[in-house]
Tab-separated table of C-alpha atoms in Angstrom:
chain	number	residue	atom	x	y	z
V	23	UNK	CA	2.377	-12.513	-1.168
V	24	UNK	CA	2.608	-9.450	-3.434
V	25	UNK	CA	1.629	-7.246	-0.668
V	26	UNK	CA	4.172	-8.900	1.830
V	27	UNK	CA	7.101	-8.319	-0.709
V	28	UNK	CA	5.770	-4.738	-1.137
V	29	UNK	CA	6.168	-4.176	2.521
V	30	UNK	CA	9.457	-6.172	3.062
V	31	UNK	CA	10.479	-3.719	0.728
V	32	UNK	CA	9.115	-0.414	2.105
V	33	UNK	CA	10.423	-1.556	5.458
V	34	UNK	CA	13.905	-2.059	3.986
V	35	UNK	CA	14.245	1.186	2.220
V	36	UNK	CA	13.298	2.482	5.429
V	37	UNK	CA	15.543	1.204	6.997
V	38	UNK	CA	18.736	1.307	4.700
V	39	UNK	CA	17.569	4.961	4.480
V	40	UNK	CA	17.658	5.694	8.211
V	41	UNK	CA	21.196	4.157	8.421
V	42	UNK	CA	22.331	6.031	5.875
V	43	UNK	CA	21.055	9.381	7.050
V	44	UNK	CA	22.414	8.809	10.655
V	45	UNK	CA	26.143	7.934	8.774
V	46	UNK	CA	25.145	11.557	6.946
V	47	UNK	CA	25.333	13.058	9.963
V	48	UNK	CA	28.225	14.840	11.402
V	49	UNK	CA	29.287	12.752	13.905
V	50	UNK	CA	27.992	9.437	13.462
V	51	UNK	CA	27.548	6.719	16.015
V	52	UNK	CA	29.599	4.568	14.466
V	53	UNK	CA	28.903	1.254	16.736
V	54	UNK	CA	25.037	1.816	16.565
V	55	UNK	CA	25.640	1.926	12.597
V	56	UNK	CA	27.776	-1.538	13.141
V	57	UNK	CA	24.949	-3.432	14.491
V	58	UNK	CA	22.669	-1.768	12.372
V	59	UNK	CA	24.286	-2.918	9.166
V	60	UNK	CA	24.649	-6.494	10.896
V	61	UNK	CA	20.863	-6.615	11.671
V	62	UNK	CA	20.431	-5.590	7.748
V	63	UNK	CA	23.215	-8.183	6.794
V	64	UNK	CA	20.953	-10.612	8.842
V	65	UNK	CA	17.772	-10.109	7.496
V	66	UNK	CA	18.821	-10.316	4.113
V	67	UNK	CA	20.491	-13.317	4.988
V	68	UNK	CA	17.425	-15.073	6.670
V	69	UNK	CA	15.119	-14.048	3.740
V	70	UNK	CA	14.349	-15.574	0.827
V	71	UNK	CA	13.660	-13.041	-2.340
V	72	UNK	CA	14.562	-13.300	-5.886
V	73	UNK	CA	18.309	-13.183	-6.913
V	74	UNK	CA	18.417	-9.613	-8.880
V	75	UNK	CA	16.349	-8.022	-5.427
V	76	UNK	CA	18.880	-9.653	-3.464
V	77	UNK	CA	22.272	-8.704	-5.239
V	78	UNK	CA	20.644	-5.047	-5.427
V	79	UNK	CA	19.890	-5.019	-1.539
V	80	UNK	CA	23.813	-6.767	-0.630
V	81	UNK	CA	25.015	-4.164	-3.080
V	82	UNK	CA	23.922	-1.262	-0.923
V	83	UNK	CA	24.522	-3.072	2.001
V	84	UNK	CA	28.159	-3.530	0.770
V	85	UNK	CA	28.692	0.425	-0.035
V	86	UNK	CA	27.616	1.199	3.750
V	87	UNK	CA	29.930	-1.256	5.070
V	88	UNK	CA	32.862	0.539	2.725
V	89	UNK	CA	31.532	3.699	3.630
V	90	UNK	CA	31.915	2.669	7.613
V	91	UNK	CA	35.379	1.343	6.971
V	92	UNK	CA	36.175	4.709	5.668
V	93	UNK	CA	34.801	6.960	8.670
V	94	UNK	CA	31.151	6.909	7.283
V	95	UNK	CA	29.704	9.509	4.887
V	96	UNK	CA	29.743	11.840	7.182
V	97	UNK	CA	33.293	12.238	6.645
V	98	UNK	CA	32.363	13.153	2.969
V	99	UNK	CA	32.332	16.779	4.261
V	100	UNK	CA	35.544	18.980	4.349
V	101	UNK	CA	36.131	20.258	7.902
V	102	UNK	CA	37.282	24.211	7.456
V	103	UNK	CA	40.187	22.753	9.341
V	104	UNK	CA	40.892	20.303	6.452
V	105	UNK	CA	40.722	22.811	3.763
V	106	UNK	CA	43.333	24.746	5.005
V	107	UNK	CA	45.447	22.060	4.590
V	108	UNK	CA	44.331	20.730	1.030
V	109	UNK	CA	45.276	22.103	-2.249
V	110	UNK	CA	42.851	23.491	-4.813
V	111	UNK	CA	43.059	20.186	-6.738
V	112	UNK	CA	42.741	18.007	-3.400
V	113	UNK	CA	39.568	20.456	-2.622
V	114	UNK	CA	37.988	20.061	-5.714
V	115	UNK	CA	38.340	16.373	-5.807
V	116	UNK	CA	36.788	16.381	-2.181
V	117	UNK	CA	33.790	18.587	-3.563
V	118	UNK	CA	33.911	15.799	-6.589
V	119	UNK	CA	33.013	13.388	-3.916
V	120	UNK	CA	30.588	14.490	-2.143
V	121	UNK	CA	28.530	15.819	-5.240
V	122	UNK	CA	29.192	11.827	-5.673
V	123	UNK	CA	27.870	10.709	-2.679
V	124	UNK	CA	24.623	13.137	-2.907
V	125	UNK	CA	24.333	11.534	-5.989
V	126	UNK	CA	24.065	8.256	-4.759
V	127	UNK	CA	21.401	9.286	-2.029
V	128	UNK	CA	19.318	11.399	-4.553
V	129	UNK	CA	19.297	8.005	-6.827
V	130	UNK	CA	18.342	6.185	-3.797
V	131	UNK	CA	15.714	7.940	-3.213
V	132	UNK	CA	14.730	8.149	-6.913
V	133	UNK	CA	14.051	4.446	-6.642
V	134	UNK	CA	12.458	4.484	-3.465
V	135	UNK	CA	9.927	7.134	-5.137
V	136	UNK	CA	9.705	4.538	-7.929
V	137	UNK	CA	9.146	2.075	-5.857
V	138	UNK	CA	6.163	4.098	-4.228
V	139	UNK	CA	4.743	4.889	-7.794
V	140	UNK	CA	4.674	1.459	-8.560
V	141	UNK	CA	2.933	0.267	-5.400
V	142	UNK	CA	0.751	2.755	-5.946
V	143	UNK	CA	-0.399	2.082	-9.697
V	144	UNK	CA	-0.992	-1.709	-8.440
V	145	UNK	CA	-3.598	-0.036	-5.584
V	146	UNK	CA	-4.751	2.026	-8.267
V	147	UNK	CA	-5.159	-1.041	-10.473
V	148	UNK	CA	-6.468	-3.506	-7.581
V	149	UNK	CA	-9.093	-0.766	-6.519
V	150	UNK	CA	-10.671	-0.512	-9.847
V	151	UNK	CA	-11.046	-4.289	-10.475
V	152	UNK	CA	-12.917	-4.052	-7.225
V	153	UNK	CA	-14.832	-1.515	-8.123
V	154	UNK	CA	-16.003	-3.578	-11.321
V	155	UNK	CA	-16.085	-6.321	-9.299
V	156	UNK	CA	-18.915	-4.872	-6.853
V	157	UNK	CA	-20.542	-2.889	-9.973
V	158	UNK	CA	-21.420	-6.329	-11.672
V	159	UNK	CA	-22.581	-8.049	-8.287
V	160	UNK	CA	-24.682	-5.088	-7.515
V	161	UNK	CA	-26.553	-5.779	-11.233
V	162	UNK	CA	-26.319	-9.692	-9.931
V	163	UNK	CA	-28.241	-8.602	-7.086
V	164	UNK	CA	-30.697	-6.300	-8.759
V	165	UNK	CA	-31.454	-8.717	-10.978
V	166	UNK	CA	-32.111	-11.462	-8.242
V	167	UNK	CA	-34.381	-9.300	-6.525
V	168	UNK	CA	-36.288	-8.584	-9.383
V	169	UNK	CA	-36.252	-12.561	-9.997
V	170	UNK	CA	-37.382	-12.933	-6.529
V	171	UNK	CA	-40.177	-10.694	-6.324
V	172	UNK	CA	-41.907	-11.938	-9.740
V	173	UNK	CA	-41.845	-15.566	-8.425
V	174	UNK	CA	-43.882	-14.385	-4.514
V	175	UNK	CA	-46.266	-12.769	-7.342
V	176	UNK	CA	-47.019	-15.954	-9.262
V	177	UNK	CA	-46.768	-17.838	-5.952
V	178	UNK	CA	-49.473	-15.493	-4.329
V	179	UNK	CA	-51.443	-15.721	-7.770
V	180	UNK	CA	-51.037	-19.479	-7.613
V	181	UNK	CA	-52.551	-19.589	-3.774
V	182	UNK	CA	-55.429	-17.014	-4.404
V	183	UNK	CA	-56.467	-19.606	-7.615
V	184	UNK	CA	-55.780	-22.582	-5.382
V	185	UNK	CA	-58.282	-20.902	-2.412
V	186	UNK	CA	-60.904	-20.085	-5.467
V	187	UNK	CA	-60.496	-23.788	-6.802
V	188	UNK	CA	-60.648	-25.548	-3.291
V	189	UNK	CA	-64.179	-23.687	-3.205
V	190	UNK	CA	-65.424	-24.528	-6.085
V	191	UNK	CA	-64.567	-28.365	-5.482
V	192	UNK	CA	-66.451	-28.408	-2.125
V	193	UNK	CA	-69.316	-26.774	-3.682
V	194	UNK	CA	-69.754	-29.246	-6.232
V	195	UNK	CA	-69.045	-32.471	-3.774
V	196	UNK	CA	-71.993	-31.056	-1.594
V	197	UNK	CA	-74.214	-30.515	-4.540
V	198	UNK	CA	-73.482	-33.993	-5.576
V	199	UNK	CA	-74.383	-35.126	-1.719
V	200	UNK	CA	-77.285	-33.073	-1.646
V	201	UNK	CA	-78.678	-35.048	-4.768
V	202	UNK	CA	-78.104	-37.763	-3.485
V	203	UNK	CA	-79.738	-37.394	-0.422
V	204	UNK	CA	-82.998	-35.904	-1.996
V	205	UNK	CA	-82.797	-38.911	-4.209
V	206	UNK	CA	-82.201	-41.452	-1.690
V	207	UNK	CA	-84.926	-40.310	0.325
Protein backbone atom coordinates (compact mmCIF):
# COMPACT_ATOMS: atom_id res chain seq x y z
CA UNK A 1 0.00 0.00 0.00
CA UNK A 2 2.85 2.33 1.01
CA UNK A 3 4.46 1.89 -2.26
CA UNK A 4 1.10 2.50 -4.22
CA UNK A 5 0.55 5.87 -2.31
CA UNK A 6 4.23 6.69 -3.06
CA UNK A 7 3.54 6.33 -6.70
CA UNK A 8 -0.01 7.89 -6.78
CA UNK A 9 1.93 10.58 -5.56
CA UNK A 10 4.96 10.75 -7.89
CA UNK A 11 2.49 10.37 -10.72
CA UNK A 12 0.51 13.37 -9.47
CA UNK A 13 3.32 15.75 -9.00
CA UNK A 14 4.08 14.77 -12.37
CA UNK A 15 1.42 15.56 -13.56
CA UNK A 16 0.28 18.85 -11.73
CA UNK A 17 3.88 19.78 -12.72
CA UNK A 18 3.48 19.23 -16.46
CA UNK A 19 0.23 21.32 -16.41
CA UNK A 20 1.71 23.87 -14.80
CA UNK A 21 4.77 24.19 -16.97
CA UNK A 22 2.66 24.06 -20.24
CA UNK A 23 0.35 27.20 -18.49
CA UNK A 24 4.23 28.67 -17.99
CA UNK A 25 4.56 28.78 -21.34
CA UNK A 26 3.98 31.68 -23.56
CA UNK A 27 1.12 30.84 -25.24
CA UNK A 28 -0.67 28.23 -23.55
CA UNK A 29 -3.20 25.83 -24.93
CA UNK A 30 -5.66 26.85 -22.90
CA UNK A 31 -8.45 24.01 -23.78
CA UNK A 32 -5.80 21.16 -23.50
CA UNK A 33 -5.06 22.76 -19.89
CA UNK A 34 -9.13 22.64 -19.35
CA UNK A 35 -9.38 19.00 -19.70
CA UNK A 36 -6.26 18.52 -18.12
CA UNK A 37 -7.28 20.12 -14.87
CA UNK A 38 -10.73 18.17 -15.24
CA UNK A 39 -8.90 14.79 -15.60
CA UNK A 40 -6.87 15.98 -12.27
CA UNK A 41 -10.24 17.23 -10.70
CA UNK A 42 -11.40 13.60 -11.56
CA UNK A 43 -8.89 11.59 -10.22
CA UNK A 44 -8.80 13.25 -7.08
CA UNK A 45 -12.32 12.89 -6.98
CA UNK A 46 -12.41 9.04 -7.67
CA UNK A 47 -9.58 8.43 -5.10
CA UNK A 48 -9.63 7.80 -1.79
CA UNK A 49 -6.45 9.34 0.33
CA UNK A 50 -6.28 10.89 3.65
CA UNK A 51 -8.03 14.31 4.25
CA UNK A 52 -4.78 16.71 4.81
CA UNK A 53 -3.23 14.89 1.20
CA UNK A 54 -6.42 15.64 -0.26
CA UNK A 55 -7.13 19.38 0.77
CA UNK A 56 -3.29 19.92 -0.21
CA UNK A 57 -3.81 18.28 -3.78
CA UNK A 58 -7.61 20.40 -4.34
CA UNK A 59 -5.62 23.34 -3.08
CA UNK A 60 -3.25 23.32 -6.02
CA UNK A 61 -5.75 22.14 -8.16
CA UNK A 62 -7.84 25.23 -7.15
CA UNK A 63 -4.82 27.86 -7.85
CA UNK A 64 -4.55 26.36 -11.56
CA UNK A 65 -8.11 26.69 -12.11
CA UNK A 66 -7.75 30.63 -10.81
CA UNK A 67 -4.74 30.87 -12.66
CA UNK A 68 -6.76 29.62 -16.04
CA UNK A 69 -9.59 31.98 -15.26
CA UNK A 70 -7.05 34.67 -15.30
CA UNK A 71 -5.25 33.87 -18.78
CA UNK A 72 -2.90 31.20 -17.16
CA UNK A 73 0.56 31.95 -15.73
CA UNK A 74 1.81 32.54 -18.69
CA UNK A 75 0.27 35.81 -18.63
CA UNK A 76 2.43 36.47 -15.45
CA UNK A 77 4.99 37.92 -17.94
CA UNK A 78 4.90 41.65 -19.07
CA UNK A 79 4.70 41.83 -22.88
CA UNK A 80 7.29 44.88 -23.96
CA UNK A 81 4.04 46.04 -25.44
CA UNK A 82 2.43 46.16 -21.94
CA UNK A 83 5.17 47.99 -20.31
CA UNK A 84 4.93 50.78 -22.37
CA UNK A 85 1.72 51.29 -21.21
CA UNK A 86 2.19 50.64 -17.33
CA UNK A 87 3.56 52.98 -14.84
CA UNK A 88 6.65 52.36 -12.74
CA UNK A 89 4.40 51.38 -9.80
CA UNK A 90 2.03 49.14 -12.11
CA UNK A 91 5.55 47.55 -13.43
CA UNK A 92 6.89 46.87 -10.28
CA UNK A 93 3.80 45.33 -8.92
CA UNK A 94 3.78 43.10 -12.17
CA UNK A 95 7.55 42.10 -11.41
CA UNK A 96 6.03 41.61 -7.61
CA UNK A 97 3.96 38.95 -9.18
CA UNK A 98 5.75 37.04 -11.01
CA UNK A 99 8.73 36.83 -8.42
CA UNK A 100 5.31 35.48 -6.67
CA UNK A 101 4.42 33.04 -8.95
CA UNK A 102 8.22 31.65 -9.32
CA UNK A 103 7.88 31.42 -5.86
CA UNK A 104 5.14 29.23 -5.82
CA UNK A 105 6.76 26.83 -8.50
CA UNK A 106 10.23 26.84 -6.72
CA UNK A 107 8.13 25.72 -3.41
CA UNK A 108 6.47 23.22 -5.50
CA UNK A 109 9.18 21.78 -6.45
CA UNK A 110 10.82 22.06 -2.99
CA UNK A 111 8.21 19.57 -1.88
CA UNK A 112 8.34 17.43 -4.72
CA UNK A 113 12.27 17.12 -3.88
CA UNK A 114 11.04 16.37 -0.34
CA UNK A 115 8.89 14.13 -1.36
CA UNK A 116 11.76 12.26 -3.34
CA UNK A 117 14.07 12.43 -0.18
CA UNK A 118 11.59 10.85 1.76
CA UNK A 119 10.84 7.99 -0.62
CA UNK A 120 14.16 7.58 -0.81
CA UNK A 121 15.21 7.29 3.02
CA UNK A 122 12.23 4.57 3.24
CA UNK A 123 14.30 2.50 0.21
CA UNK A 124 17.25 3.30 2.08
CA UNK A 125 15.60 2.01 5.25
CA UNK A 126 13.67 -1.07 3.54
CA UNK A 127 17.04 -2.14 1.80
CA UNK A 128 18.95 -2.43 4.95
CA UNK A 129 16.34 -4.47 6.90
CA UNK A 130 16.76 -6.75 3.94
CA UNK A 131 20.07 -6.82 4.04
CA UNK A 132 19.89 -7.97 7.85
CA UNK A 133 17.27 -9.95 6.94
CA UNK A 134 19.39 -12.20 4.39
CA UNK A 135 22.64 -11.72 6.73
CA UNK A 136 20.84 -13.72 9.61
CA UNK A 137 19.29 -16.44 7.16
CA UNK A 138 22.61 -16.89 5.57
CA UNK A 139 24.04 -17.79 9.44
CA UNK A 140 20.50 -19.90 9.59
CA UNK A 141 21.73 -21.69 6.71
CA UNK A 142 25.34 -22.12 7.67
CA UNK A 143 24.41 -23.37 10.65
CA UNK A 144 21.93 -26.01 9.13
CA UNK A 145 24.48 -27.25 6.96
CA UNK A 146 26.83 -27.71 9.53
CA UNK A 147 23.82 -29.51 11.50
CA UNK A 148 23.29 -31.54 8.50
CA UNK A 149 26.58 -32.78 7.75
CA UNK A 150 27.42 -33.92 11.52
CA UNK A 151 24.19 -36.04 11.57
CA UNK A 152 25.29 -38.16 7.68
CA UNK A 153 28.61 -38.56 9.94
CA UNK A 154 26.99 -40.27 12.92
CA UNK A 155 24.54 -41.89 10.48
CA UNK A 156 27.50 -43.37 8.37
CA UNK A 157 29.28 -44.19 11.82
CA UNK A 158 26.05 -45.79 12.97
CA UNK A 159 25.86 -48.10 9.56
CA UNK A 160 29.66 -49.02 9.48
CA UNK A 161 28.99 -50.32 13.47
CA UNK A 162 25.70 -51.84 12.39
CA UNK A 163 27.69 -53.84 9.24
CA UNK A 164 30.57 -54.79 12.02
CA UNK A 165 27.75 -55.95 14.53
CA UNK A 166 25.57 -57.89 11.90
CA UNK A 167 29.00 -59.89 11.46
CA UNK A 168 29.75 -60.57 14.54
CA UNK A 169 26.09 -61.95 15.27
CA UNK A 170 26.27 -64.41 12.31
CA UNK A 171 29.56 -65.54 13.43
CA UNK A 172 28.49 -66.47 16.71
CA UNK A 173 24.93 -68.15 15.50
CA UNK A 174 27.16 -70.45 13.22
CA UNK A 175 29.56 -71.22 15.96
CA UNK A 176 26.66 -72.09 18.09
CA UNK A 177 25.31 -74.42 14.98
CA UNK A 178 28.54 -75.80 14.43
CA UNK A 179 28.54 -77.11 18.15
CA UNK A 180 25.76 -78.34 17.87
CA UNK A 181 26.20 -80.31 15.02
CA UNK A 182 29.60 -81.84 16.24
CA UNK A 183 27.66 -82.59 19.34
CA UNK A 184 24.69 -84.04 17.84
CA UNK A 185 26.62 -86.25 15.79
Amino acid sequence: ALQQSAMDAAEWDTRVSDLRRELGRPNPDVTVARRRLRDLEDDLNSTKIAPSLYATRKRQLQEIRTSLSQGGPGRNYVSPEDAKNMTGNQLLQAQRDVMAHQDDMLQDVSKGLDNLKNYSYNIRDEADLHIKLLDDMDGDVDQATAGLRAEAQRAQKIRQQSNTCWMYICIVVLIVILILLVVLH
